[in-house]
mmCIF file of C-alpha atoms in Angstrom:
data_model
loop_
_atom_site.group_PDB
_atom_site.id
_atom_site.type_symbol
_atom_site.label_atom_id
_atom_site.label_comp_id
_atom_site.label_asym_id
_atom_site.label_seq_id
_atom_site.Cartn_x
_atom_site.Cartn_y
_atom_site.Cartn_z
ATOM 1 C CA UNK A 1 -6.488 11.740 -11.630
ATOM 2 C CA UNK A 2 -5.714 15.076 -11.343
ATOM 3 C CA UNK A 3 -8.141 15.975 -8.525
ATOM 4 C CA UNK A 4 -6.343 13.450 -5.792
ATOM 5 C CA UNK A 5 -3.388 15.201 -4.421
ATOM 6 C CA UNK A 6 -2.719 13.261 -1.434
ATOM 7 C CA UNK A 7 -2.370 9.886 -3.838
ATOM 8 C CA UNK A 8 0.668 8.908 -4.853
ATOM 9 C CA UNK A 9 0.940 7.152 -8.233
ATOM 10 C CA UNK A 10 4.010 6.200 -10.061
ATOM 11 C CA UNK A 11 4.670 7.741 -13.170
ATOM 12 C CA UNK A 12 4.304 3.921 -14.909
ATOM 13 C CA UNK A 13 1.321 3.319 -13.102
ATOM 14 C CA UNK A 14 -2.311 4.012 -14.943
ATOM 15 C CA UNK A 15 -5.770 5.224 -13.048
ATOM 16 C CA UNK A 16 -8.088 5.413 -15.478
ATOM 17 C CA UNK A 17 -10.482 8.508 -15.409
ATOM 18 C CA UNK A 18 -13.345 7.490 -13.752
ATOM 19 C CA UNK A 19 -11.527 5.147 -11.100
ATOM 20 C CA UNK A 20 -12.136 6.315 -7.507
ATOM 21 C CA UNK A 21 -9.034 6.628 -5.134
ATOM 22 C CA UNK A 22 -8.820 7.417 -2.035
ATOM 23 C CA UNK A 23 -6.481 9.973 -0.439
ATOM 24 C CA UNK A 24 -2.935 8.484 1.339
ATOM 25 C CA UNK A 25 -3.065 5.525 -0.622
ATOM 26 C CA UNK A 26 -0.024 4.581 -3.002
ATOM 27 C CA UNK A 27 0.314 3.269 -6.487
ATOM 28 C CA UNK A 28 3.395 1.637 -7.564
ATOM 29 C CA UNK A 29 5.474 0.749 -10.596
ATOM 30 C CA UNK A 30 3.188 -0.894 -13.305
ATOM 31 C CA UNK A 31 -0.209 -1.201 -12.417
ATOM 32 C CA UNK A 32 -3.440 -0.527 -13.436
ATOM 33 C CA UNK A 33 -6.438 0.631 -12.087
ATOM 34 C CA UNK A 34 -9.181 0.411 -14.170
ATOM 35 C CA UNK A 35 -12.397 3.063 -14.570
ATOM 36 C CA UNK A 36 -15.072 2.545 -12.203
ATOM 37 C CA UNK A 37 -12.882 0.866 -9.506
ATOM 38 C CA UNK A 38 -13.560 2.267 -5.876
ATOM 39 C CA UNK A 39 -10.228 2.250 -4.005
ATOM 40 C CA UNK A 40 -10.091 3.002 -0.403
ATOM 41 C CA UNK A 41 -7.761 5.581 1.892
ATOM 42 C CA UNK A 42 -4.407 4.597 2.962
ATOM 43 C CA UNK A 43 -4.279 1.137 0.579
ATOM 44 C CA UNK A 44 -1.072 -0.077 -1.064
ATOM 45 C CA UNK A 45 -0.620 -1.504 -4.328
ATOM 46 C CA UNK A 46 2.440 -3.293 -5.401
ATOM 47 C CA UNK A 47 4.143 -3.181 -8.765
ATOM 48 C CA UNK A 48 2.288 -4.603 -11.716
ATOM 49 C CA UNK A 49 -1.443 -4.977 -9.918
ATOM 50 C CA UNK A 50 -4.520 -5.219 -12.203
ATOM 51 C CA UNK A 51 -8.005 -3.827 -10.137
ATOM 52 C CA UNK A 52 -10.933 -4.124 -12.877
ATOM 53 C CA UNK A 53 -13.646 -1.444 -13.411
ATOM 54 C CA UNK A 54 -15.890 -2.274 -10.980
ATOM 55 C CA UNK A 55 -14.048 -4.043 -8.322
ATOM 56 C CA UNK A 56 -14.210 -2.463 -4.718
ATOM 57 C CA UNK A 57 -11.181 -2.540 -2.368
ATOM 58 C CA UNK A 58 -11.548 -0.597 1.074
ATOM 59 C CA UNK A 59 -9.396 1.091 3.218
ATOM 60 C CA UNK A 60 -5.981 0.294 4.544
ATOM 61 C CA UNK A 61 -5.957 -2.750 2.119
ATOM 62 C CA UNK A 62 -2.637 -3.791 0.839
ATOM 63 C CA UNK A 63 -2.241 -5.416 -2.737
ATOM 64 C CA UNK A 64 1.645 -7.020 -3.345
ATOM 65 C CA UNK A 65 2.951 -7.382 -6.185
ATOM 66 C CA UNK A 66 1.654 -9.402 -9.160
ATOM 67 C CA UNK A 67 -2.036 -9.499 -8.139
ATOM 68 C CA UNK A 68 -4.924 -9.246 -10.226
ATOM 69 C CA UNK A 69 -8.337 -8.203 -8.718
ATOM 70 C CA UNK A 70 -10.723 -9.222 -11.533
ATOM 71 C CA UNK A 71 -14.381 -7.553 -12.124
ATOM 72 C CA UNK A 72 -16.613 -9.219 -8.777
ATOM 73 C CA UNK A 73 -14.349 -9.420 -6.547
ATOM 74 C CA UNK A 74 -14.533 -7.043 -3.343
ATOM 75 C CA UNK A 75 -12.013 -6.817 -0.814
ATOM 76 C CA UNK A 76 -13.243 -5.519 2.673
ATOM 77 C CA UNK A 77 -11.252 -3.283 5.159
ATOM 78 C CA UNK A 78 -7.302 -4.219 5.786
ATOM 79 C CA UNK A 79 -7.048 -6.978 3.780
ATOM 80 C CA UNK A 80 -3.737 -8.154 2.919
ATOM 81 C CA UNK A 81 -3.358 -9.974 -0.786
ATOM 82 C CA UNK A 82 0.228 -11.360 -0.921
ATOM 83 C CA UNK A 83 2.404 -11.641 -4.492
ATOM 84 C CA UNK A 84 1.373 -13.623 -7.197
ATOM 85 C CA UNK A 85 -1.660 -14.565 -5.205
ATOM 86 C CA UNK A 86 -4.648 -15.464 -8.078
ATOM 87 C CA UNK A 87 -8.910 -14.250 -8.150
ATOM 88 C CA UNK A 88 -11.218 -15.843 -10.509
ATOM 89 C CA UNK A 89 -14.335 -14.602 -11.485
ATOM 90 C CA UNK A 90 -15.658 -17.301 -13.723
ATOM 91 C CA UNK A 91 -16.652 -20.340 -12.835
ATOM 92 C CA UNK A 92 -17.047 -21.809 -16.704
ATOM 93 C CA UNK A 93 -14.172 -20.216 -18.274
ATOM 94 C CA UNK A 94 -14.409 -20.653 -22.171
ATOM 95 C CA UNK A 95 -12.600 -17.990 -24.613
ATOM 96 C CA UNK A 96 -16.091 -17.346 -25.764
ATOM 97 C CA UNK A 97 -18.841 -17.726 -23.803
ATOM 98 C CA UNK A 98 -21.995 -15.116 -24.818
ATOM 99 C CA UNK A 99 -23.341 -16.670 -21.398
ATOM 100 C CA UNK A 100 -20.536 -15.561 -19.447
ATOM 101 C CA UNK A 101 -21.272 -13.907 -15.964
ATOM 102 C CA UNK A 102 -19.773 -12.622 -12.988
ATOM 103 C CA UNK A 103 -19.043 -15.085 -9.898
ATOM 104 C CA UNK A 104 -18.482 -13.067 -6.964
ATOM 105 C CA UNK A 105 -15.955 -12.980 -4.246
ATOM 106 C CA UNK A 106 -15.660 -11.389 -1.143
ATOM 107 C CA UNK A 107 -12.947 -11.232 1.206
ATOM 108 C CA UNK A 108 -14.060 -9.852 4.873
ATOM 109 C CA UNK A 109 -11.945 -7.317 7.201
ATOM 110 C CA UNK A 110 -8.790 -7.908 8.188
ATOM 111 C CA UNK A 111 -8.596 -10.934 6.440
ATOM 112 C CA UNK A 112 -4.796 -12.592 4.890
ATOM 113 C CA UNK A 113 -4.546 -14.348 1.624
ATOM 114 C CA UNK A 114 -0.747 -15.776 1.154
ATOM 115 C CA UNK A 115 1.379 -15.421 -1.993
ATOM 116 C CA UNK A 116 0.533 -17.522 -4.873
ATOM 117 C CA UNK A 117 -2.842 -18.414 -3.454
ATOM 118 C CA UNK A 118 -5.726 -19.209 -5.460
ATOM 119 C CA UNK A 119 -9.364 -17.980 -4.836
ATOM 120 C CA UNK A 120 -12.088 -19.541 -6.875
ATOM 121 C CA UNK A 121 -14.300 -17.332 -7.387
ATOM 122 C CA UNK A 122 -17.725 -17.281 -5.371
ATOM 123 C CA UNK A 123 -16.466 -18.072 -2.083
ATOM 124 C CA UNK A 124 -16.441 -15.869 0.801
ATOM 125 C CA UNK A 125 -12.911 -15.388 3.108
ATOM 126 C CA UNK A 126 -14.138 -14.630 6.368
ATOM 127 C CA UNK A 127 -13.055 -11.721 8.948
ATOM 128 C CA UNK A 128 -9.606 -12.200 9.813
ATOM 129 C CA UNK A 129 -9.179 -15.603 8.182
ATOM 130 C CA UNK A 130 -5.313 -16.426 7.014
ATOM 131 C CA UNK A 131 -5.086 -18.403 3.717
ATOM 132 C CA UNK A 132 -1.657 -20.322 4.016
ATOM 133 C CA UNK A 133 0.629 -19.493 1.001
ATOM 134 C CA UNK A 134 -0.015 -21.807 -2.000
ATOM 135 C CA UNK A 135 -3.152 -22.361 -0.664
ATOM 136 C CA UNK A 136 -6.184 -23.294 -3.412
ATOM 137 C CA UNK A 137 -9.678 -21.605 -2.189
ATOM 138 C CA UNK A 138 -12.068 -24.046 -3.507
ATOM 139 C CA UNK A 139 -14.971 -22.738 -0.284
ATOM 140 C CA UNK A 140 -15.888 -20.114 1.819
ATOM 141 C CA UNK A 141 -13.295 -19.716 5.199
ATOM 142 C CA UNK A 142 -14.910 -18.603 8.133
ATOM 143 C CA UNK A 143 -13.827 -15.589 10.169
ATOM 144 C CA UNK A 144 -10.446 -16.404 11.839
ATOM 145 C CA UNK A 145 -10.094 -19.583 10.054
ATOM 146 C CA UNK A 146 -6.442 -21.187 8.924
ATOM 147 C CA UNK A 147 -6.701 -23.008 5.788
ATOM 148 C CA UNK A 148 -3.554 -24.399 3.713
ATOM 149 C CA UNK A 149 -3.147 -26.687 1.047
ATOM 150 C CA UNK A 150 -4.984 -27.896 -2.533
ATOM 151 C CA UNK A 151 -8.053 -28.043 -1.997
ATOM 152 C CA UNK A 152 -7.337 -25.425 0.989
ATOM 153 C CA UNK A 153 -8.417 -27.397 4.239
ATOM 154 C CA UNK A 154 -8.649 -26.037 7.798
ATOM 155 C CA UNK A 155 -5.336 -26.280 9.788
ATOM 156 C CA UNK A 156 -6.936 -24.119 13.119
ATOM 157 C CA UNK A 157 -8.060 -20.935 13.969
ATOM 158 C CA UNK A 158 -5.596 -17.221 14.316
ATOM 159 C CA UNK A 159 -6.588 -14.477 16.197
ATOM 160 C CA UNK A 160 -6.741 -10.658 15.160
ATOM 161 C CA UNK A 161 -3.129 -10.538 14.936
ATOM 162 C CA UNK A 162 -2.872 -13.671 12.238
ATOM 163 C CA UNK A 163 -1.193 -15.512 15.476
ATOM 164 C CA UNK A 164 -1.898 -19.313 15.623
ATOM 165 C CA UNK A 165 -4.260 -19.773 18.303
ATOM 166 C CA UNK A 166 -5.331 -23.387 17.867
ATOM 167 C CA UNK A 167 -5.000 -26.363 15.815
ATOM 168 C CA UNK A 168 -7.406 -28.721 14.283
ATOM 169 C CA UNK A 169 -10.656 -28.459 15.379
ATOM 170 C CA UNK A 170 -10.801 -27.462 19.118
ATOM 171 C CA UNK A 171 -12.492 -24.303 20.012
ATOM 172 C CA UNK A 172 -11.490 -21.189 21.066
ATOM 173 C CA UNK A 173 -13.350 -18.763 22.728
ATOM 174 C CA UNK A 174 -14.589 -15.356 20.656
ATOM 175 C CA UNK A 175 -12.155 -13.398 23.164
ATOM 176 C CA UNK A 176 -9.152 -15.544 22.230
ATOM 177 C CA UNK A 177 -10.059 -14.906 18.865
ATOM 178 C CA UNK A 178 -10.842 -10.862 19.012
ATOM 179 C CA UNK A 179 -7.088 -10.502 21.148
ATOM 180 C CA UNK A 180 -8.790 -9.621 24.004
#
């Protein structure tokens, strides 16, 4: 921990040696970055956030408060994880299980997940998808996708900017979509 300067860790906060960080990016009351995670430049995590040893978060990625980003789970360039918002990475959980594996998840650039959302594990959020608050990620969301509700079902489509560009099903042209 010694060797990033330009991080900023709270004294309550643990890295683990081992745990990759990447310069600009700030580390807040509570949390706990496990040994072989790979954070990115410029990310922020809230107060009390769990990343696992080998979890990957890039850069300009911001982590609220509350969040736990469990072993298989990769988050992409500037995502945004809201508080209290929920990864799985087990698809059978049992207390013991000497079967037990990894289920992965991925969540794509740009990409929004509301507070208290829920992502079951192996699905995929696409680029720039918004997961409404609450919402309960059951399948994968394609790239600029809305989805809201338990099960999470599509509402529309957002563009780059998480602006509601559509409802239902109607489709929007990639341009729309990009903010150009």
């Amino acid at each position: 921990m010694t060797d990033m300067p330009s991080v900023s860790v709270h004294p309550t906060a643990e890295v683990e040696a081992g745990a990759e960080v990447g310069a600009g990016t700030r580390i807040w009351h509570l949390t706990h970055v496990r040994s072989t995670a790979r954070i990115g430049a410029d990310c922020t995590l809230g107060r009390n956030v769990f990343v696992d040893a080998g979890v990957t978060i890039g850069d300009r990625v911001k982590v609220q408060n509350n969040v736990s980003v469990y072993h298989g789970v990769t988050l992409e360039d500037e995502v945004f994880v809201g508080p209290s918002a929920v990864f799985t990475n087990d698809l059978n959980p049992r207390a013991q299980n000497p079967d037990w594996k990894v289920t992965p998840t991925v969540v794509r650039t740009g990409a929004s997940i509301g507070a208290n959302a829920t992502i079951v594990c192996g699905t995929e959020i696409g680029e720039f998808a918004l997961v409404a608050a609450g919402a309960v990620v059951t399948r994968d969301v394609q790239p600029y996708q809305l989805v809201a509700g338990n099960p999470a079902r599509h509402l529309g489509w957002v563009n780059r900017n998480g602006e509601v560009v559509a409802r239902g099903d109607e489709q929007v042209p990639a341009d729309v979509l990009e903010g150009r």
